[in-house]
Short mmCIF file of C-alpha atoms and ligand atoms in Angstrom, two decimals:
data_model
loop_
_atom_site.label_atom_id
_atom_site.label_comp_id
_atom_site.label_asym_id
_atom_site.label_seq_id
_atom_site.Cartn_x
_atom_site.Cartn_y
_atom_site.Cartn_z
CA MET X 12 107.76 112.98 94.84
CA ASN X 13 107.01 109.27 94.86
CA LEU X 14 103.32 108.98 95.64
CA THR X 15 100.77 106.18 95.82
CA TYR X 16 97.46 106.55 94.04
CA ILE X 17 94.20 104.64 94.03
CA ALA X 18 92.09 104.62 90.87
CA THR X 19 88.62 103.59 91.97
CA ALA X 20 86.59 101.31 89.73
CA ALA X 21 83.02 100.05 89.58
CA MET X 22 82.70 96.45 90.67
CA GLY X 23 83.77 94.19 87.80
CA LEU X 24 85.78 96.85 85.95
CA GLU X 25 88.97 96.65 88.05
CA SER X 26 90.92 94.64 85.44
CA LEU X 27 90.04 97.13 82.71
CA VAL X 28 91.17 100.05 84.88
CA ALA X 29 94.41 98.19 85.69
CA HIS X 30 94.98 97.63 81.98
CA GLU X 31 94.52 101.34 81.31
CA VAL X 32 96.91 102.26 84.13
CA ARG X 33 99.54 99.87 82.75
CA ASP X 34 99.02 101.27 79.24
CA LEU X 35 100.00 104.68 80.64
CA GLY X 36 103.35 103.18 81.59
CA PHE X 37 102.90 102.32 85.30
CA GLU X 38 104.27 98.89 86.06
CA ASP X 39 103.77 98.23 89.73
CA VAL X 40 99.97 97.92 89.62
CA GLN X 41 97.95 96.18 92.33
CA VAL X 42 94.32 95.23 91.86
CA GLU X 43 91.86 94.97 94.76
CA ASN X 44 88.07 95.02 95.04
CA GLY X 45 86.92 98.31 93.54
CA LYS X 46 90.40 99.77 93.30
CA VAL X 47 93.66 99.78 91.38
CA ILE X 48 96.75 100.94 93.27
CA PHE X 49 99.82 102.34 91.54
CA LYS X 50 102.79 104.59 92.23
CA GLY X 51 104.03 107.66 90.45
CA ASP X 52 105.02 111.29 90.71
CA GLU X 53 102.86 114.39 90.24
CA SER X 54 102.59 113.84 86.51
CA ALA X 55 100.98 110.43 87.17
CA LEU X 56 98.12 112.25 88.88
CA CYS X 57 97.60 114.55 85.90
CA ARG X 58 97.95 111.85 83.23
CA THR X 59 95.66 109.30 84.90
CA ASN X 60 92.95 111.91 85.50
CA LEU X 61 93.15 112.95 81.86
CA TRP X 62 93.33 109.48 80.33
CA LEU X 63 91.49 106.89 82.42
CA ARG X 64 88.26 106.04 80.61
CA THR X 65 86.88 103.35 82.91
CA ALA X 66 87.92 104.54 86.41
CA ASP X 67 85.60 106.57 88.67
CA ARG X 68 88.22 108.81 90.26
CA VAL X 69 91.90 109.04 91.21
CA LYS X 70 92.74 109.41 94.90
CA LEU X 71 96.04 110.17 96.58
CA LEU X 72 96.83 107.67 99.32
CA VAL X 73 98.01 109.50 102.44
CA GLY X 74 98.09 106.55 104.83
CA GLU X 75 96.69 103.15 105.73
CA PHE X 76 96.66 101.51 109.15
CA LYS X 77 94.72 99.27 111.49
CA ALA X 78 92.30 101.14 113.76
CA GLU X 79 89.90 99.47 116.15
CA THR X 80 89.40 102.40 118.53
CA PHE X 81 88.82 106.13 118.07
CA ASP X 82 92.15 106.78 119.81
CA GLU X 83 94.02 104.65 117.29
CA LEU X 84 92.25 106.39 114.44
CA PHE X 85 93.04 109.82 115.89
CA GLU X 86 96.71 109.25 116.73
CA GLN X 87 97.61 107.53 113.48
CA THR X 88 95.77 110.09 111.37
CA LYS X 89 97.57 112.88 113.23
CA ALA X 90 100.91 111.22 112.48
CA LEU X 91 100.38 111.52 108.69
CA PRO X 92 101.99 114.37 106.67
CA TRP X 93 98.79 116.28 105.81
CA SER X 94 100.58 119.61 105.63
CA ASP X 95 102.78 118.26 102.81
CA PHE X 96 99.65 118.23 100.66
CA ILE X 97 97.15 120.69 102.14
CA PRO X 98 98.14 124.37 102.27
CA GLU X 99 97.12 126.70 105.09
CA ASN X 100 94.08 128.00 103.15
CA GLY X 101 93.03 124.59 101.72
CA GLU X 102 89.43 123.46 102.14
CA PHE X 103 89.47 119.93 103.56
CA PRO X 104 86.05 118.38 104.19
CA VAL X 105 86.11 114.76 105.34
CA ILE X 106 83.82 112.07 103.96
CA GLY X 107 83.77 108.47 105.16
CA LYS X 108 82.55 104.92 104.87
CA SER X 109 82.81 101.86 107.08
CA VAL X 110 82.38 98.22 106.15
CA LYS X 111 82.77 95.26 108.53
CA SER X 112 84.68 97.38 111.08
CA LYS X 113 84.48 98.03 114.82
CA LEU X 114 84.43 101.77 114.12
CA PHE X 115 81.08 101.76 112.37
CA SER X 116 79.84 105.27 113.11
CA VAL X 117 80.90 107.08 109.97
CA SER X 118 80.05 110.55 111.27
CA ASP X 119 82.23 109.99 114.39
CA CYS X 120 85.12 108.72 112.23
CA GLN X 121 84.83 111.79 110.00
CA ALA X 122 84.85 114.16 113.01
CA ILE X 123 87.88 112.42 114.53
CA VAL X 124 89.82 112.48 111.28
CA LYS X 125 88.98 116.17 110.81
CA LYS X 126 90.25 116.97 114.31
CA ALA X 127 93.44 114.94 113.80
CA VAL X 128 94.19 116.65 110.46
CA VAL X 129 93.58 120.07 112.02
CA ASP X 130 95.96 119.21 114.91
CA GLN X 131 98.71 118.03 112.55
CA MET X 132 98.32 121.16 110.41
CA LYS X 133 98.22 123.51 113.43
CA ASN X 134 101.58 122.09 114.50
CA ALA X 135 103.07 122.25 111.04
CA TYR X 136 101.85 125.78 110.29
CA GLN X 137 102.40 127.03 113.88
CA ARG X 138 98.82 128.23 114.00
CA GLU X 139 96.52 128.65 117.01
CA THR X 140 93.34 129.77 115.30
CA TRP X 141 90.89 128.11 112.87
CA PHE X 142 91.97 127.50 109.29
CA PRO X 143 90.06 129.74 106.85
CA GLU X 144 89.38 126.88 104.38
CA ASP X 145 88.77 129.38 101.58
CA GLY X 146 91.30 127.93 99.12
CA PRO X 147 91.38 124.93 96.76
CA LEU X 148 89.54 121.73 97.63
CA TYR X 149 91.32 118.72 99.18
CA ARG X 150 88.50 116.27 99.90
CA ILE X 151 89.67 113.73 102.45
CA GLU X 152 88.12 110.28 102.73
CA VAL X 153 88.39 107.87 105.62
CA ALA X 154 87.43 104.41 104.40
CA LEU X 155 87.30 101.61 106.96
CA LEU X 156 87.28 98.04 105.74
CA LYS X 157 87.72 95.16 108.21
CA ASP X 158 89.29 97.59 110.74
CA VAL X 159 91.84 98.95 108.28
CA ALA X 160 91.56 102.70 107.73
CA THR X 161 92.56 104.04 104.32
CA LEU X 162 93.02 107.81 104.21
CA THR X 163 92.99 109.49 100.84
CA ILE X 164 92.61 112.89 99.20
CA ASP X 165 90.48 113.02 96.06
CA THR X 166 92.37 114.47 93.08
CA SER X 167 89.56 114.36 90.52
CA GLY X 168 86.80 116.61 91.88
CA THR X 169 83.70 115.62 89.93
CA GLY X 170 83.73 111.91 89.08
CA LEU X 171 85.70 110.98 85.96
CA HIS X 172 82.51 109.88 84.18
CA LYS X 173 81.74 113.58 83.75
CA ARG X 174 83.66 114.23 80.57
CA GLY X 175 82.07 117.63 80.01
CA TYR X 176 80.10 116.80 76.87
CA ARG X 177 76.83 115.45 78.22
CA ALA X 178 74.84 118.54 79.11
CA LEU X 179 71.60 116.60 78.82
CA HIS X 180 70.87 112.95 79.26
CA SER X 181 68.22 110.34 78.63
CA GLU X 182 65.96 108.75 81.23
CA ALA X 183 68.26 105.76 81.76
CA PRO X 184 71.69 107.04 80.80
CA LEU X 185 74.70 104.82 80.94
CA LYS X 186 77.67 106.22 82.81
CA GLU X 187 80.39 107.28 80.39
CA THR X 188 82.89 105.09 82.26
CA MET X 189 80.63 102.04 81.77
CA ALA X 190 80.01 102.89 78.10
CA SER X 191 83.76 103.01 77.60
CA ALA X 192 84.17 99.70 79.41
CA LEU X 193 81.60 98.04 77.14
CA ILE X 194 83.61 99.15 74.11
CA LYS X 195 86.96 98.20 75.63
CA LEU X 196 85.65 94.69 76.29
CA THR X 197 85.30 94.17 72.51
CA ASN X 198 87.87 93.94 69.73
CA TRP X 199 86.42 96.89 67.85
CA THR X 200 88.97 98.97 65.97
CA PRO X 201 88.21 102.36 64.40
CA ASP X 202 88.37 100.97 60.87
CA LYS X 203 85.27 98.83 61.53
CA PRO X 204 81.63 99.95 61.37
CA PHE X 205 80.11 100.66 64.79
CA VAL X 206 76.39 100.79 65.57
CA ASP X 207 74.38 101.51 68.73
CA PRO X 208 70.71 100.98 67.82
CA PHE X 209 69.50 102.16 71.29
CA CYS X 210 71.72 105.22 71.57
CA GLY X 211 69.60 107.34 73.98
CA SER X 212 71.74 110.41 74.66
CA GLY X 213 74.57 109.05 72.52
CA THR X 214 76.97 107.95 75.24
CA ILE X 215 78.23 104.73 73.62
CA PRO X 216 78.81 106.22 70.12
CA ILE X 217 80.54 109.30 71.62
CA GLU X 218 82.82 107.17 73.81
CA ALA X 219 83.61 105.02 70.74
CA ALA X 220 84.57 108.11 68.75
CA MET X 221 86.85 109.24 71.59
CA ILE X 222 88.52 105.83 71.73
CA GLY X 223 88.71 105.64 67.92
CA GLN X 224 90.56 108.96 67.68
CA ASN X 225 92.57 108.41 70.85
CA VAL X 226 91.14 111.54 72.47
CA ALA X 227 91.80 111.71 76.22
CA PRO X 228 88.39 111.71 77.97
CA GLY X 229 89.44 114.43 80.44
CA LEU X 230 90.55 117.03 77.89
CA ASN X 231 87.25 118.91 78.11
CA ARG X 232 86.95 119.26 81.87
CA GLU X 233 88.65 120.44 85.04
CA PHE X 234 90.02 118.53 88.03
CA ALA X 235 90.17 119.57 91.71
CA SER X 236 93.95 119.03 91.78
CA GLU X 237 94.54 121.55 88.96
CA GLU X 238 94.35 124.18 91.71
CA TRP X 239 96.79 122.45 94.05
CA SER X 240 99.84 124.55 94.84
CA TRP X 241 102.37 121.69 95.14
CA ILE X 242 101.72 120.54 91.59
CA ASP X 243 103.63 122.80 89.26
CA LYS X 244 101.29 124.20 86.57
CA LYS X 245 103.90 123.09 84.02
CA VAL X 246 103.21 119.45 84.92
CA TRP X 247 99.55 119.92 84.02
CA TYR X 248 100.41 121.78 80.81
CA LYS X 249 102.75 118.99 79.80
CA ALA X 250 100.11 116.32 80.40
CA VAL X 251 97.54 118.30 78.38
CA GLU X 252 100.08 118.89 75.64
CA GLU X 253 100.84 115.16 75.52
CA ALA X 254 97.10 114.40 75.22
CA ASN X 255 96.72 116.95 72.42
CA ASP X 256 99.70 115.47 70.57
CA LEU X 257 98.39 111.93 70.86
CA ALA X 258 94.84 112.71 69.64
CA LYS X 259 94.27 111.59 66.06
CA TYR X 260 91.44 113.91 65.06
CA ASP X 261 91.70 112.91 61.41
CA THR X 262 91.10 109.17 61.93
CA PRO X 263 88.05 108.36 59.80
CA LEU X 264 85.22 106.73 61.73
CA ASP X 265 82.06 104.88 60.73
CA ILE X 266 79.91 105.25 63.85
CA GLN X 267 76.12 105.29 63.85
CA GLY X 268 73.61 105.77 66.64
CA SER X 269 69.87 105.32 66.33
CA ASP X 270 66.90 105.38 68.66
CA ILE X 271 63.15 105.08 68.32
CA ASP X 272 62.72 108.43 70.08
CA HIS X 273 63.50 111.50 67.98
CA LYS X 274 64.08 113.57 71.15
CA MET X 275 66.95 111.24 71.99
CA ILE X 276 68.41 111.80 68.54
CA GLU X 277 68.36 115.57 69.12
CA LEU X 278 70.08 115.02 72.48
CA SER X 279 72.70 112.76 70.91
CA ILE X 280 73.46 115.26 68.15
CA ASN X 281 73.91 118.06 70.71
CA ASN X 282 76.11 115.95 72.94
CA ALA X 283 78.26 114.72 70.03
CA GLU X 284 78.75 118.31 68.86
CA GLU X 285 79.68 119.37 72.38
CA ALA X 286 82.26 116.55 72.45
CA GLY X 287 83.68 117.66 69.09
CA PHE X 288 82.44 114.63 67.12
CA GLY X 289 79.50 116.25 65.32
CA ASP X 290 81.02 115.39 61.93
CA PHE X 291 82.08 111.87 62.84
CA ILE X 292 78.92 110.21 64.15
CA THR X 293 75.68 109.74 62.23
CA PHE X 294 72.50 109.74 64.31
CA LYS X 295 69.07 108.84 63.01
CA GLN X 296 65.64 108.10 64.39
CA MET X 297 64.84 104.45 63.72
CA GLN X 298 63.34 101.37 65.34
CA VAL X 299 65.77 98.54 65.81
CA ARG X 300 63.64 96.21 63.69
CA ASP X 301 64.20 98.46 60.66
CA PHE X 302 67.98 98.20 60.83
CA THR X 303 69.65 96.94 57.65
CA THR X 304 73.20 97.11 56.39
CA ARG X 305 75.37 95.89 53.56
CA LYS X 306 78.53 96.58 55.48
CA GLU X 307 80.57 93.72 56.86
CA TYR X 308 82.60 92.99 59.99
CA GLY X 309 80.83 95.64 62.02
CA TYR X 310 80.13 95.90 65.74
CA VAL X 311 76.82 96.47 67.48
CA ILE X 312 77.33 97.64 71.07
CA SER X 313 74.19 98.56 72.93
CA ASN X 314 72.29 99.12 76.12
CA PRO X 315 68.64 98.40 75.25
CA PRO X 316 65.73 98.82 77.69
CA TYR X 317 65.82 96.08 80.35
CA GLY X 318 62.06 95.88 80.94
CA GLU X 319 62.45 96.37 84.69
CA ARG X 320 59.34 98.51 85.00
CA ILE X 321 55.99 96.77 85.31
CA GLY X 322 54.20 97.06 82.01
CA ASP X 323 57.40 97.13 79.96
CA LYS X 324 58.11 93.44 80.21
CA GLU X 325 56.10 92.17 77.22
CA GLU X 326 57.28 95.03 75.03
CA VAL X 327 60.90 94.26 75.86
CA LYS X 328 60.44 90.58 75.06
CA GLN X 329 59.29 91.52 71.57
CA LEU X 330 62.16 93.98 71.29
CA TYR X 331 64.74 91.27 72.00
CA ARG X 332 63.05 88.96 69.46
CA ASP X 333 63.26 91.79 66.92
CA MET X 334 66.95 92.23 67.73
CA GLY X 335 67.56 88.54 67.11
CA ASN X 336 65.71 88.66 63.79
CA VAL X 337 67.80 91.61 62.63
CA PHE X 338 71.27 90.80 63.94
CA ARG X 339 71.39 87.00 63.84
CA GLN X 340 71.55 87.15 60.05
CA LEU X 341 74.63 89.39 60.01
CA GLU X 342 77.24 86.65 60.16
CA THR X 343 80.26 88.91 60.00
CA TRP X 344 79.00 91.32 62.66
CA SER X 345 79.79 91.06 66.36
CA VAL X 346 76.94 91.96 68.69
CA TYR X 347 77.30 93.07 72.32
CA VAL X 348 74.30 93.70 74.55
CA ILE X 349 74.13 94.66 78.23
CA THR X 350 70.88 93.81 80.00
CA SER X 351 69.57 92.58 83.33
CA ASN X 352 66.96 90.44 81.56
CA GLU X 353 67.91 86.82 82.16
CA GLN X 354 65.80 85.60 79.24
CA PHE X 355 67.80 87.62 76.74
CA GLU X 356 69.51 84.73 74.90
CA GLN X 357 66.30 82.77 74.67
CA LEU X 358 64.39 85.72 73.22
CA TYR X 359 67.25 86.72 70.91
CA GLY X 360 67.25 83.16 69.68
CA LYS X 361 70.92 82.30 70.05
CA PRO X 362 73.27 81.53 72.95
CA ALA X 363 75.99 84.12 73.43
CA THR X 364 79.59 83.22 72.57
CA LYS X 365 80.57 84.68 75.93
CA LYS X 366 78.89 86.36 78.91
CA ARG X 367 80.32 88.64 81.57
CA LYS X 368 78.67 89.78 84.78
CA LEU X 369 78.67 93.54 85.24
CA TYR X 370 76.94 96.04 87.48
CA ASN X 371 75.26 98.93 85.69
CA GLY X 372 74.97 101.20 88.73
CA HIS X 373 73.20 98.95 91.21
CA ILE X 374 71.59 96.76 88.57
CA LYS X 375 73.06 93.30 88.14
CA THR X 376 73.47 92.72 84.44
CA ASP X 377 75.10 90.38 81.95
CA TYR X 378 77.10 91.52 78.95
CA TYR X 379 76.07 89.16 76.15
CA GLN X 380 78.76 88.85 73.49
CA TYR X 381 78.20 87.33 70.06
CA PHE X 382 81.38 87.11 68.01
CA GLY X 383 81.04 87.56 64.26
CA LYS X 384 83.14 85.78 61.64
CA ARG X 385 86.69 87.02 61.53
CA ALA X 386 87.68 89.37 58.75
CA PRO X 387 90.16 87.77 56.33
CA ARG X 388 93.67 89.13 56.74
CA SER X 389 94.40 91.71 54.10
C1 SAM S 2 68.55 102.27 78.30
S1 SAM S 2 68.22 103.49 77.11
C2 SAM S 2 69.82 103.76 76.37
C3 SAM S 2 70.57 104.82 77.09
C4 SAM S 2 71.86 105.22 76.41
N1 SAM S 2 72.87 104.17 76.45
C5 SAM S 2 72.38 106.49 77.06
O1 SAM S 2 73.48 106.47 77.63
O2 SAM S 2 71.71 107.52 77.03
C6 SAM S 2 67.37 102.58 75.88
C7 SAM S 2 66.95 103.39 74.66
O3 SAM S 2 66.29 102.50 73.74
C8 SAM S 2 65.32 103.25 73.03
N2 SAM S 2 64.36 102.29 72.42
C9 SAM S 2 63.32 101.66 73.02
N3 SAM S 2 62.70 100.84 72.13
C10 SAM S 2 63.37 100.95 70.96
C11 SAM S 2 63.25 100.35 69.68
N4 SAM S 2 62.27 99.48 69.42
N5 SAM S 2 64.13 100.68 68.71
C12 SAM S 2 65.11 101.56 68.96
N6 SAM S 2 65.27 102.18 70.15
C13 SAM S 2 64.43 101.88 71.15
C14 SAM S 2 64.74 104.20 74.07
O4 SAM S 2 64.17 105.34 73.47
C15 SAM S 2 65.96 104.52 74.94
O5 SAM S 2 66.55 105.76 74.56
#
């Protein structure tokens, strides 16, 4: 089957998601705000769910059309081939959103879409009575943007940031998808030292280890579409087998995480073990100002406190000064810091080589990038 998929992305990460989709071998890739559209067969659904590190979820596009009235929404939804995808026992709740559209009542749009899908399926399955909805989940979304309705079915289930390793998290955890994006925005390669001096629950070091050993982020979890009847189980097995074959579990890594809080170190160790990287990442309790190293050409990638809470501001200022004192001297190291604090460069004591605007959840941040000296070619 030739299908169209939408990989959803946090604002600012679309180009990274598109890059990942292309790396999986899909050529016809379109990038829009918050989404990356591509075409493929059933195996594309399995492979993108398993491999995409920076996307939020993968959705199957069922139809897209202009709808300014409830009638238009109803009739055009009813004309779509829902029964090709949803079996008679499928559970199909409808969620919705509406932005800059005449049909702004989301709950009404959801109810209309539900009724239209039921009508189409009643016809297709020759059924008079209610559907039991006691089978696998096919979560439908109606998304209206400037009067265009996009109808999708979610293939992922839980968001792709849930890799299955983070049982416990810190107070201000970074989403795994964002942690991965921060790493992918650098030139780090697994042969180089990697340090996160504010590791919290260990998300950035664990994502680095996964990238370093080419481990598919979805190998440890399940997806809603694994239960779908029209996707042959063999297609899933093949995708998992491919991911297992491509993982390089013996790639040596030099990854370190540290944090001032020993409870965070315990959390990180547990999470790294859960992810299968217990032997590959070193965690230790330490203040950033005590960091020293004799290694060269390393990478610091971190998400320090932002000082957003009243009372934390002065402390964070000193923290950024400490960071500057420690890392500015390491000429061969590259340093990457995400923070919403606009005084960061001033406090760190050096202008960044490059900055990139990113949203960490709803917080507007900058990703400050300091490039170290290049390693001589060996
Ligand atoms: C925003 S959190 C990092 C969250 C982490 N990326 C995660 O996903 O769990 C910042 C971390 O910095 C730590 N921290 C605060 N001051 C520190 C210092 N002076 N030295 C080292 N770590 C510090 C806190 O304990 C906290 O865990």
